[in-house]
Backbone as a ProteinNet text record, in pm:
[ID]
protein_1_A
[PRIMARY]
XXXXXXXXXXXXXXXXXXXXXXXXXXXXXXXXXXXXXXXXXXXXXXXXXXXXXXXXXXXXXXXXXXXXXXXXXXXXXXXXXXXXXXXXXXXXXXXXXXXXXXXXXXXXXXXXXXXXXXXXXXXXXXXXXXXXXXXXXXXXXXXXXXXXXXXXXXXXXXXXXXXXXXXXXXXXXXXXXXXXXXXXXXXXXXXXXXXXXXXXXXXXXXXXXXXXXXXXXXXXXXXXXXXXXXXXXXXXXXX
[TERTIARY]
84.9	0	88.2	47.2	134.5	91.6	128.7	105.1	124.9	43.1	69.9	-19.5	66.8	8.3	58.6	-14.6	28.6	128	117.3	182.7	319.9	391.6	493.3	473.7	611.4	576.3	707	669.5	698.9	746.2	838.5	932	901.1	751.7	696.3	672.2	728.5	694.9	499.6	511.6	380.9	317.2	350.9	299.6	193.9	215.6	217.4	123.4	67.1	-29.6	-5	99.4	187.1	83.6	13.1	-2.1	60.2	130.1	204.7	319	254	375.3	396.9	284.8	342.6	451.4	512.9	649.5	735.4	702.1	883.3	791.6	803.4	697.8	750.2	762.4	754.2	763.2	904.2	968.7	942.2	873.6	904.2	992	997.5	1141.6	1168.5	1127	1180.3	1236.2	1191.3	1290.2	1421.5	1393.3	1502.6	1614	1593.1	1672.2	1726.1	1694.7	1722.8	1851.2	1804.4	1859.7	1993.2	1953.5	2150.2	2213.7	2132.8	2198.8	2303.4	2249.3	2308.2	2423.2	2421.9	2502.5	2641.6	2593.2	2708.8	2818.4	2738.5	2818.2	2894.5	2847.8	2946.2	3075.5	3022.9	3167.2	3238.6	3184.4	3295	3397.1	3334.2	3441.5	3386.3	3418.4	3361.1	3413	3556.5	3558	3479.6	3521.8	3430.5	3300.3	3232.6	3076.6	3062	3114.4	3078.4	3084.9	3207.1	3271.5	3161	3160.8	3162.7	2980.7	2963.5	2831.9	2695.6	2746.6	2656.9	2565.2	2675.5	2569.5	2496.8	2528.2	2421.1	2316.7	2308	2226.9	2103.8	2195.7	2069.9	2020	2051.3	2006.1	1857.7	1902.5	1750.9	1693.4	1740.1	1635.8	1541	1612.2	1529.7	1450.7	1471.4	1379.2	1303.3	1281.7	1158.8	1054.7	1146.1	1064.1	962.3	1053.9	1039.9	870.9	884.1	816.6	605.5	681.1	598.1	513	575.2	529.2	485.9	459.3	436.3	515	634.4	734.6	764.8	745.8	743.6	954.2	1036.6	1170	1203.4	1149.8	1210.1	1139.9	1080.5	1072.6	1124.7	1189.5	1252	1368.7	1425.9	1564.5	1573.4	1445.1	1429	1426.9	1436.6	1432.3	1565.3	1536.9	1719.8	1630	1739.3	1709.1	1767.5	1650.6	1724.7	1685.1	1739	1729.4	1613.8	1531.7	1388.7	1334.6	1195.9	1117.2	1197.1	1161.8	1209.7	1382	1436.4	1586.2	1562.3	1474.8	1500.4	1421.3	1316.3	1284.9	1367.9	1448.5	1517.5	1635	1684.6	1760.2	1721.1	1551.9	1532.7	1485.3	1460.2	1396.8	1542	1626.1	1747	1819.9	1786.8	1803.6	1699.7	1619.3	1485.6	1539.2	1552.2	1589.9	1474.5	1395.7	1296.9	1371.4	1336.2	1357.3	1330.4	1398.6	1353.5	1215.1	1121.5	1005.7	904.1	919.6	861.5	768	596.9	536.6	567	545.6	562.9	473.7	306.6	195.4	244.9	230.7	188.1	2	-15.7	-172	-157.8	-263.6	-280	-231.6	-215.9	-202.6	-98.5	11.7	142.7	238.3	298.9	375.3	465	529.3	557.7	726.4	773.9	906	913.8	829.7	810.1	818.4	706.7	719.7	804.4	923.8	1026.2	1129.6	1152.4	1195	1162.2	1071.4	1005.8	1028.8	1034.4	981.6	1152.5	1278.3	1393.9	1450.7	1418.7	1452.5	1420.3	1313.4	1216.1	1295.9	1344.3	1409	1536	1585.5	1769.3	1737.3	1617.6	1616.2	1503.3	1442.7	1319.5	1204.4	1167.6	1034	938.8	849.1	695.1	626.1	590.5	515.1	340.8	285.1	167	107.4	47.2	-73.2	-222.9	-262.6	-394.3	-497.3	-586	-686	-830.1	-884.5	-1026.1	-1119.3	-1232.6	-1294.2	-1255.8	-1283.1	-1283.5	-1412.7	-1509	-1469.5	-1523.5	-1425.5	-1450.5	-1621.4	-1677.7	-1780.5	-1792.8	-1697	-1684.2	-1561.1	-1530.4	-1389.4	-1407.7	-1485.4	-1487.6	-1415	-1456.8	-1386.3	-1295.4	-1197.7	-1056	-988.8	-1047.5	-981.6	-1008.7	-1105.9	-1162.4	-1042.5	-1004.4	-920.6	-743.2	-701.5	-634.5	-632	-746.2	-748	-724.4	-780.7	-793.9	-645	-529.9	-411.6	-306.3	-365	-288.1	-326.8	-436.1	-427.9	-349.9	-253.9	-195.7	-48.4	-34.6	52.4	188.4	190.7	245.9	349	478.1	572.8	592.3	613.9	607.6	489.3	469.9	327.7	397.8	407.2	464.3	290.1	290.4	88.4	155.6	102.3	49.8	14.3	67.3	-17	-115	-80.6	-176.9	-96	-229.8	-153.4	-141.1	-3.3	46.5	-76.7	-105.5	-153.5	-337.7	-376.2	-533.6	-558.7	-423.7	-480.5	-567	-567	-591.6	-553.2	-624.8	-584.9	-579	-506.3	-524.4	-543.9	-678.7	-670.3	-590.9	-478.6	-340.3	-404.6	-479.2	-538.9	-598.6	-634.7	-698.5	-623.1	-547.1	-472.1	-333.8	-232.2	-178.5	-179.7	-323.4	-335.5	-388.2	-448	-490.8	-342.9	-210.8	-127.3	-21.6	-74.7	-24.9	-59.8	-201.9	-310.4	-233.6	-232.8	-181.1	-47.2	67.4	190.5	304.5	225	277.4	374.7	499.4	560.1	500.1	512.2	424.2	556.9	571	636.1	536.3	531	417.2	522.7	503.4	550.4	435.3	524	464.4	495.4	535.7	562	448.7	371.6	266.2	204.3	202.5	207.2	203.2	333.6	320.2	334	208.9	169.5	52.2	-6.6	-108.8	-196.7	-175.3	-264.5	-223.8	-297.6	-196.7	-88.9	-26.8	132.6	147.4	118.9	178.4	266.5	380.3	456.4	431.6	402.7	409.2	274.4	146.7	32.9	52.1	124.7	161.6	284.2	343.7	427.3	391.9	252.9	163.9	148.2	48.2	-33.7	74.5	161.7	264.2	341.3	364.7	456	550.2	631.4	778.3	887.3	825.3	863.1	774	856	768.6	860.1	845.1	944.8	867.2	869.8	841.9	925.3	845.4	889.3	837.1	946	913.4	923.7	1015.1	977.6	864.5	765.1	589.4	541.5	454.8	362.7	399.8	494.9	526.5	668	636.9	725.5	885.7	978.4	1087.1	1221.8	1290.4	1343.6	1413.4	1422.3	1466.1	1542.8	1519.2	1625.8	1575.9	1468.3	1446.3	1358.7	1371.7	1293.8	1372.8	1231	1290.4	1293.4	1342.6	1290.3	1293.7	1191.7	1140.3	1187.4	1206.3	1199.2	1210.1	1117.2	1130.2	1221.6	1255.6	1365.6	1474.7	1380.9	1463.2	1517.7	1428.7	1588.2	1642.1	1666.4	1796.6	1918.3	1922.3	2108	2151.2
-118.8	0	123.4	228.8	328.1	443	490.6	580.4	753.7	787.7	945.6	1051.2	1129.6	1217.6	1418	1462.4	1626.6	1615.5	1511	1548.5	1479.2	1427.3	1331.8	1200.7	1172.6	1008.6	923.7	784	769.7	588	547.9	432.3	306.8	296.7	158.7	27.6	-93	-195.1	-213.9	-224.3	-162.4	-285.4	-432.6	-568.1	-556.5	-454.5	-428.9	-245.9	-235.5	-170.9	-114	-15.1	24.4	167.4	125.1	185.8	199.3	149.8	172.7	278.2	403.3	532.4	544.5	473.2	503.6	428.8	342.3	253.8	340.7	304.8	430.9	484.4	610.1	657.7	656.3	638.2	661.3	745.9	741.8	878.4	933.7	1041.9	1057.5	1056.9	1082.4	1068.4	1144.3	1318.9	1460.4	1451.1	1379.8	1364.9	1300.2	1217.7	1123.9	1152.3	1226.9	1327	1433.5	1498.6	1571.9	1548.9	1424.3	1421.4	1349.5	1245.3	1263.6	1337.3	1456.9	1578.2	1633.7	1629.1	1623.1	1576.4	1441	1340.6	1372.9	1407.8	1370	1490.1	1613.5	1740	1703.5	1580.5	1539.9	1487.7	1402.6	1356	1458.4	1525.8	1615.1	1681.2	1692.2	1759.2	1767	1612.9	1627	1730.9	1760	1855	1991	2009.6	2186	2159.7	2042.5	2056.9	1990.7	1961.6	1949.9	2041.2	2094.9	2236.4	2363.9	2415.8	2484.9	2502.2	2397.5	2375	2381.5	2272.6	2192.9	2294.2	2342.4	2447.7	2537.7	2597.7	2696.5	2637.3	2534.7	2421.6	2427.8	2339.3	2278.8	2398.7	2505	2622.9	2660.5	2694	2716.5	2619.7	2439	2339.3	2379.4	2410.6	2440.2	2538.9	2616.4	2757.1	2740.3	2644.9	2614.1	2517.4	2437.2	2316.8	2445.3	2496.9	2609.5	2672.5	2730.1	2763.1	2659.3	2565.3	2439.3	2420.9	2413.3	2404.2	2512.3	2649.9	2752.4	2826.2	2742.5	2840.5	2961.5	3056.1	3178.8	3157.5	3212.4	3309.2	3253.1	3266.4	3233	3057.9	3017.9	2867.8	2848.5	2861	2804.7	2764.5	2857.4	2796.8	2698.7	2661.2	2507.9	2436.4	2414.3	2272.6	2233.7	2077.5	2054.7	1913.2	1862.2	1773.7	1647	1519.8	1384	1309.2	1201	1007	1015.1	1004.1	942.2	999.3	958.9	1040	904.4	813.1	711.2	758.1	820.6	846.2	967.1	1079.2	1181.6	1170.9	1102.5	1100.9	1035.8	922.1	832.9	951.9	1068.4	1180	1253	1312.9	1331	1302.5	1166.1	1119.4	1083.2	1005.4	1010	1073.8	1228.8	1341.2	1407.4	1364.6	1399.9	1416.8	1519.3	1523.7	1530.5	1373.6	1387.7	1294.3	1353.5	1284.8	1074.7	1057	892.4	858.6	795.8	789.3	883.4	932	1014.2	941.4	967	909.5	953	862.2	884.2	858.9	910.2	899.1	821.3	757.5	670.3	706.6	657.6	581.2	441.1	397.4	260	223.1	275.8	297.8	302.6	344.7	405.3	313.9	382.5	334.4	214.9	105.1	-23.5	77.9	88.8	129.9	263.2	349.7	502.7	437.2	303.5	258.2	172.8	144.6	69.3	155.3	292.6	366.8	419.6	491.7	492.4	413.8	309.6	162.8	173.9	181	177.1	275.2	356.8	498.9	450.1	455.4	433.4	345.7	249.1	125.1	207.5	250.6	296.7	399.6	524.5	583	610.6	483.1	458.2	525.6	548	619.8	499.8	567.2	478.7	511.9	398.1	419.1	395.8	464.8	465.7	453.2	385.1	379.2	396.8	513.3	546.5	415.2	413.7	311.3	355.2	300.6	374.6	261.6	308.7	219.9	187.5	44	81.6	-20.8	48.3	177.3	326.2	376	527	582.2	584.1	703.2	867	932.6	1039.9	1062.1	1200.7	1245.2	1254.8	1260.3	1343.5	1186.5	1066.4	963.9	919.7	962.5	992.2	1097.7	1191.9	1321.2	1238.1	1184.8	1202.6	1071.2	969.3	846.5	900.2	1016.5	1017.5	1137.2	1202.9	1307.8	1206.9	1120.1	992.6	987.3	950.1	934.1	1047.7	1152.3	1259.9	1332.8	1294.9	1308.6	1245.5	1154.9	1078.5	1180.8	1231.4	1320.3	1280.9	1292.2	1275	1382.5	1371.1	1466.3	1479.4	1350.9	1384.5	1306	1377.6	1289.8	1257.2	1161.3	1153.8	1116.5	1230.1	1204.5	1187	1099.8	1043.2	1143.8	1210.4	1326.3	1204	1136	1070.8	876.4	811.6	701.1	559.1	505.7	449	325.8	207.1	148.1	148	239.9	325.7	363.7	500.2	562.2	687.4	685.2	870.8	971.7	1073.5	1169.8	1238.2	1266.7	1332.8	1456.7	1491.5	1692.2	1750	1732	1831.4	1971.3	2074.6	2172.5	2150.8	2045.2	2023	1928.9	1840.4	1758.8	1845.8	1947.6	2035.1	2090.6	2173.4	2253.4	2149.9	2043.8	1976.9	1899.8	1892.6	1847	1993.5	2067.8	2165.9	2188.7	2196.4	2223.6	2105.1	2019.7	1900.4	1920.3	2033.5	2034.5	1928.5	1863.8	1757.7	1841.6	1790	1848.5	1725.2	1818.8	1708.1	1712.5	1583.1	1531.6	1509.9	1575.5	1489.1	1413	1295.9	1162.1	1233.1	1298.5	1316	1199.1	1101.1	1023.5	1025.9	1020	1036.9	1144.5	1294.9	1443.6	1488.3	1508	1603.6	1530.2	1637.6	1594.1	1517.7	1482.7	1431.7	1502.1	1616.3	1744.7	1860	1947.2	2073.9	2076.1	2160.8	2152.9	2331.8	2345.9	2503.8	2508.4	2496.7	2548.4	2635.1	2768.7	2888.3	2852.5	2822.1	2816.8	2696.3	2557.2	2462.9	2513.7	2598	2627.4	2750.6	2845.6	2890.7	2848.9	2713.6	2636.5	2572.1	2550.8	2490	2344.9	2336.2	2227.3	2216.5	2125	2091.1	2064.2	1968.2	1918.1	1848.1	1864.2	1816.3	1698.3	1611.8	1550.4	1406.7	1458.5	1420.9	1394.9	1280.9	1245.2	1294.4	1283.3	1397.3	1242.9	1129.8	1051.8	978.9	939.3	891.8	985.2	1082.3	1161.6	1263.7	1300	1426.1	1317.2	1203.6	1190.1	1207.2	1247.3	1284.3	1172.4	1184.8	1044.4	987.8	837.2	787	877.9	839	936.7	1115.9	1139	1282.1	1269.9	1349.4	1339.4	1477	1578	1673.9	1666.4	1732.7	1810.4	1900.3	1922.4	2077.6	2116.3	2163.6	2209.3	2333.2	2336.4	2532.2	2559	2689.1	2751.2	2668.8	2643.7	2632	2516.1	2412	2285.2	2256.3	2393.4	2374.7	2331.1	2361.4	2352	2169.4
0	0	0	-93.1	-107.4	-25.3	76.6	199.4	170.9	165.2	133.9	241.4	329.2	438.3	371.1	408.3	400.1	239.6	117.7	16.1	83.3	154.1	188.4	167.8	97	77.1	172.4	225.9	327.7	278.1	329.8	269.8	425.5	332.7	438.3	369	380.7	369.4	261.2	141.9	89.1	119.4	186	223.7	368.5	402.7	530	609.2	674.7	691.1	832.4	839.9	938.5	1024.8	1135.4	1226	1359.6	1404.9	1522.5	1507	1492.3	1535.5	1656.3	1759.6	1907.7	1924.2	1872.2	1979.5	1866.1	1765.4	1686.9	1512.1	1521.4	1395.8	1318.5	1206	1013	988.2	950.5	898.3	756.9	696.5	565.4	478.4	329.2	273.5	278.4	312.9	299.3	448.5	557.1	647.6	651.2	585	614.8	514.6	404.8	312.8	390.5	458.1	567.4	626.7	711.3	804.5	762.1	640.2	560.2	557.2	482.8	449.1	542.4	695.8	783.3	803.8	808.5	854.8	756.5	631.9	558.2	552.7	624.8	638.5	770.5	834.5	985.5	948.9	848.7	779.5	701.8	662	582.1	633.9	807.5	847	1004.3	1081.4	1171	1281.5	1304.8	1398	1410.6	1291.2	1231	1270.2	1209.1	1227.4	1413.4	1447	1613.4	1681.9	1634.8	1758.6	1694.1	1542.5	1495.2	1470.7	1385.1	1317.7	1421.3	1465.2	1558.9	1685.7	1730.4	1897.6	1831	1696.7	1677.2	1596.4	1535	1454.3	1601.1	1693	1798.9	1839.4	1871.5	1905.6	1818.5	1716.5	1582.9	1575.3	1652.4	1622.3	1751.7	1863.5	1979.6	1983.3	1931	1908.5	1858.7	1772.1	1618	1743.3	1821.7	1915.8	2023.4	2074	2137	2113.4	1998.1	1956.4	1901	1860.4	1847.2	1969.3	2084.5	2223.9	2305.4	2224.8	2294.5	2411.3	2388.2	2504.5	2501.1	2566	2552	2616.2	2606.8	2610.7	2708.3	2839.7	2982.5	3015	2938	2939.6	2870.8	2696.9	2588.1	2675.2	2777.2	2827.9	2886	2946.2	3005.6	2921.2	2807	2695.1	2649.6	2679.3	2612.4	2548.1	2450.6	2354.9	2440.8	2484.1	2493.5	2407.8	2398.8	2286.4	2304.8	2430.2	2434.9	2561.6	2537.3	2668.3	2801.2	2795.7	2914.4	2931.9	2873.5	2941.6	2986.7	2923.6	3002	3143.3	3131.7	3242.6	3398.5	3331.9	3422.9	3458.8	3399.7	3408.9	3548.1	3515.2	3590.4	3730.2	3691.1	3879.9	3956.6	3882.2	3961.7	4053.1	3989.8	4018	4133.1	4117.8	4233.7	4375.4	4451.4	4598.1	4683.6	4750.9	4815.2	4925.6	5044.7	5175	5159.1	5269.3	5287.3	5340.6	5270.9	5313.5	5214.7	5150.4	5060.2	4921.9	4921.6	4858.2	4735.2	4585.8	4451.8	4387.2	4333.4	4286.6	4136.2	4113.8	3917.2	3894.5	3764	3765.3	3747.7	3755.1	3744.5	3598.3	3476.8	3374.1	3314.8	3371.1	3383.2	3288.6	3206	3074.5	3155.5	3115	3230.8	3226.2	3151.2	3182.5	3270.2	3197.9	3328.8	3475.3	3481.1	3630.8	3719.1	3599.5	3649.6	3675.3	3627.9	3672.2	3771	3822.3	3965	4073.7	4039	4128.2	4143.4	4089.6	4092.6	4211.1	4142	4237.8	4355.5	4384.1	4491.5	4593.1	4532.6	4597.3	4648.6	4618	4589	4720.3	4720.4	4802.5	4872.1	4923.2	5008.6	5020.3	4911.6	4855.3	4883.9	4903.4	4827.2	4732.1	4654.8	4533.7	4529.2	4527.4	4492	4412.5	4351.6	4228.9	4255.1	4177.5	4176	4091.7	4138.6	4078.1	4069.9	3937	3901.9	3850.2	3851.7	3739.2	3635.9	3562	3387.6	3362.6	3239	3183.7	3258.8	3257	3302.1	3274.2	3360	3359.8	3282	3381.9	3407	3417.9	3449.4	3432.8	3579.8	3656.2	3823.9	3867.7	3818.3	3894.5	3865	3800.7	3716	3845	3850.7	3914.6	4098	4115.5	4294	4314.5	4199.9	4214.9	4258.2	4159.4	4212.9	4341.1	4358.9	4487.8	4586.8	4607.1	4694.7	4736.7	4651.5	4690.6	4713	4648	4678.8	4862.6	4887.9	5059.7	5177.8	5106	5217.3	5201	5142.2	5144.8	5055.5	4901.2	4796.1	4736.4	4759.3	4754.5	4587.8	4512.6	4380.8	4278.4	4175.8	4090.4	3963.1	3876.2	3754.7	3633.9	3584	3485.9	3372.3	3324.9	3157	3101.5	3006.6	2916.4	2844.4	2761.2	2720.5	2742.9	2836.6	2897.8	2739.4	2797.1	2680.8	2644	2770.2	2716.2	2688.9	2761.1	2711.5	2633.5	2600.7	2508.7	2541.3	2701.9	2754.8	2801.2	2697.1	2747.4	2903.3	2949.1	3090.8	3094.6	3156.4	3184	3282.5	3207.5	3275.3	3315.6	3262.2	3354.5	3478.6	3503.7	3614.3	3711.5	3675.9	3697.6	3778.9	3720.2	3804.1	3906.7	3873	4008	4138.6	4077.8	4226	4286.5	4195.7	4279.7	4358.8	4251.4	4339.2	4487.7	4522.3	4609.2	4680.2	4663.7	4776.1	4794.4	4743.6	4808.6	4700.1	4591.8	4478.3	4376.4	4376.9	4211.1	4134.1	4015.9	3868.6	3781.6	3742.9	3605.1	3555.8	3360.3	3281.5	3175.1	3143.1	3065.3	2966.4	2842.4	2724.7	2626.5	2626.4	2527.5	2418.6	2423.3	2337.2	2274.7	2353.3	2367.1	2206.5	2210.2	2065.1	1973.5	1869.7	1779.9	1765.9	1887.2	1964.9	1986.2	2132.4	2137.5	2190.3	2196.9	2177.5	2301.1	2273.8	2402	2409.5	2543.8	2590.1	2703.4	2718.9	2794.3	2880.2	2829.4	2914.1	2973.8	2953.8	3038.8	3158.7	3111.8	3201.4	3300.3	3284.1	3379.1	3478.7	3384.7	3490	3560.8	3541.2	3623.7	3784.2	3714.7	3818.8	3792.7	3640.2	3576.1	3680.1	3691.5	3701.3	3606	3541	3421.8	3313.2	3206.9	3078.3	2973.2	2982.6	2898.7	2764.8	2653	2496.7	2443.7	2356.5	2225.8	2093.5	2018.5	1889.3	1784	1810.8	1732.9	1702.6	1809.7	1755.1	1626.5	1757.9	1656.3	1513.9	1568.3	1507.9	1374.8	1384.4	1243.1	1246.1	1361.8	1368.7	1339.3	1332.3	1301.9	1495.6	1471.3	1639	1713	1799.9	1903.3	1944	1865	1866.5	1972.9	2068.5	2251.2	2278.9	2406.3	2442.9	2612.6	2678.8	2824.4	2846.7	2939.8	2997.2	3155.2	3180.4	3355.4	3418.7	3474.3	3533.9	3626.4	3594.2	3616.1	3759.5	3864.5	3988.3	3946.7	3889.9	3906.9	3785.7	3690.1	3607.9	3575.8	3708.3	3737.8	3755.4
[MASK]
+++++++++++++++++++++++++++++++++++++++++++++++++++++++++++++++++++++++++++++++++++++++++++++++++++++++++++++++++++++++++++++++++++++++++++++++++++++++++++++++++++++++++++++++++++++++++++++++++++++++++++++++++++++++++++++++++++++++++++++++

């Protein structure tokens, strides 16, 4: 089958009837022309293009992402480029400074590797892990939200939300979803793996609300070739 999206044509197996962009997406050929193009200016002269080429390259790639995601100037500086959403995230929980004894909210839902990372940490520095639990199938959104209010009262130092959960397939109302971990004293990680290109992405309004962090993949939805994943984090834990 010959595959044609937005006027791009795309180098898939024509035996074969390729929907799974969520585990690694389908690159077009104007990408993947691209991204030779690239490669082969590495060889031409790899010192020049590392030292030389390269920081102001990622710079205009980040600004364009930047921009994609609604980051306004003083969030764009929070974005740096990782391999994948599951490394940047394992970046950042490692990194997480929460006391011994300190609860760690999941959903019941929770991508299996996001929660083996958790569940790791956790072990290494005596966290507890929590998992929220709900009906299925879902009703309502109020018993989505009261499931995890439920666990955020025992007193939950960090929350890691599904922008959209891997093996469901839902979306989470991050507007509403924030401020109630705010209200409980919760920093929020959102696990965008699924995110962009998915549904809309604002930076500057999520870091209103009271983001922590934001960390996506650009290879699913958005067509990027492997390895293309970003992170976000407001200002205080930059460093």
């Amino acid at each position: 089958m010959k595959l044609e999206t937005a006027g791009l044509h795309w180098r898939l197996d024509g035996n074969q009837v390729f929907l799974n962009h969520g585990s690694f997406g389908a690159v077009p050929l104007e990408v993947e022309q691209e991204r030779r193009r690239w490669l082969d200016q590495l060889e031409l002269d790899p010192v020049g293009f590392l030292v030389e080429q390269l920081p102001e390259a990622l710079g205009q790639a980040r600004s364009a992402l930047a921009q994609f995601l609604g980051a306004a100037p003083a969030e764009a500086q929070g974005l740096a480029f990782v391999p994948s959403t599951t490394y940047g995230l394992n970046e950042l929980i490692s990194q997480w400074q929460l006391p011994e004894g300190s609860r760690v909210l999941l959903g019941m839902d929770a991508y299996n590797a996001t929660a083996n990372i958790v569940d790791f940490w956790a072990e290494q520095r005596g966290w507890q892990v929590l998992r929220a639990q709900w009906p299925l199938p879902l009703s309502c959104c109020s018993e989505l939200l009261e499931a995890y209010r439920s666990e955020l009262r025992k007193g939950v130092a960090l929350w890691v939300i599904d922008h959209i959960t891997s093996p469901t397939a839902m979306g989470q109302p991050l507007e509403q979803l924030i401020p109630m971990a705010r209200a409980h004293g919760a920093a929020v990680i959102v696990d965008g793996a699924h995110g962009p290109g998915s549904l809309p992405i604002n930076l500057t309004s999520l870091a209103g609300l009271g983001l922590d962090a934001y960390v996506g993949n650009l290879h699913k939805w958005l067509c990027c070739p492997k390895g293309s994943a970003f992170l976000w984090v407001r200002e205080a834990l930059r460093q």
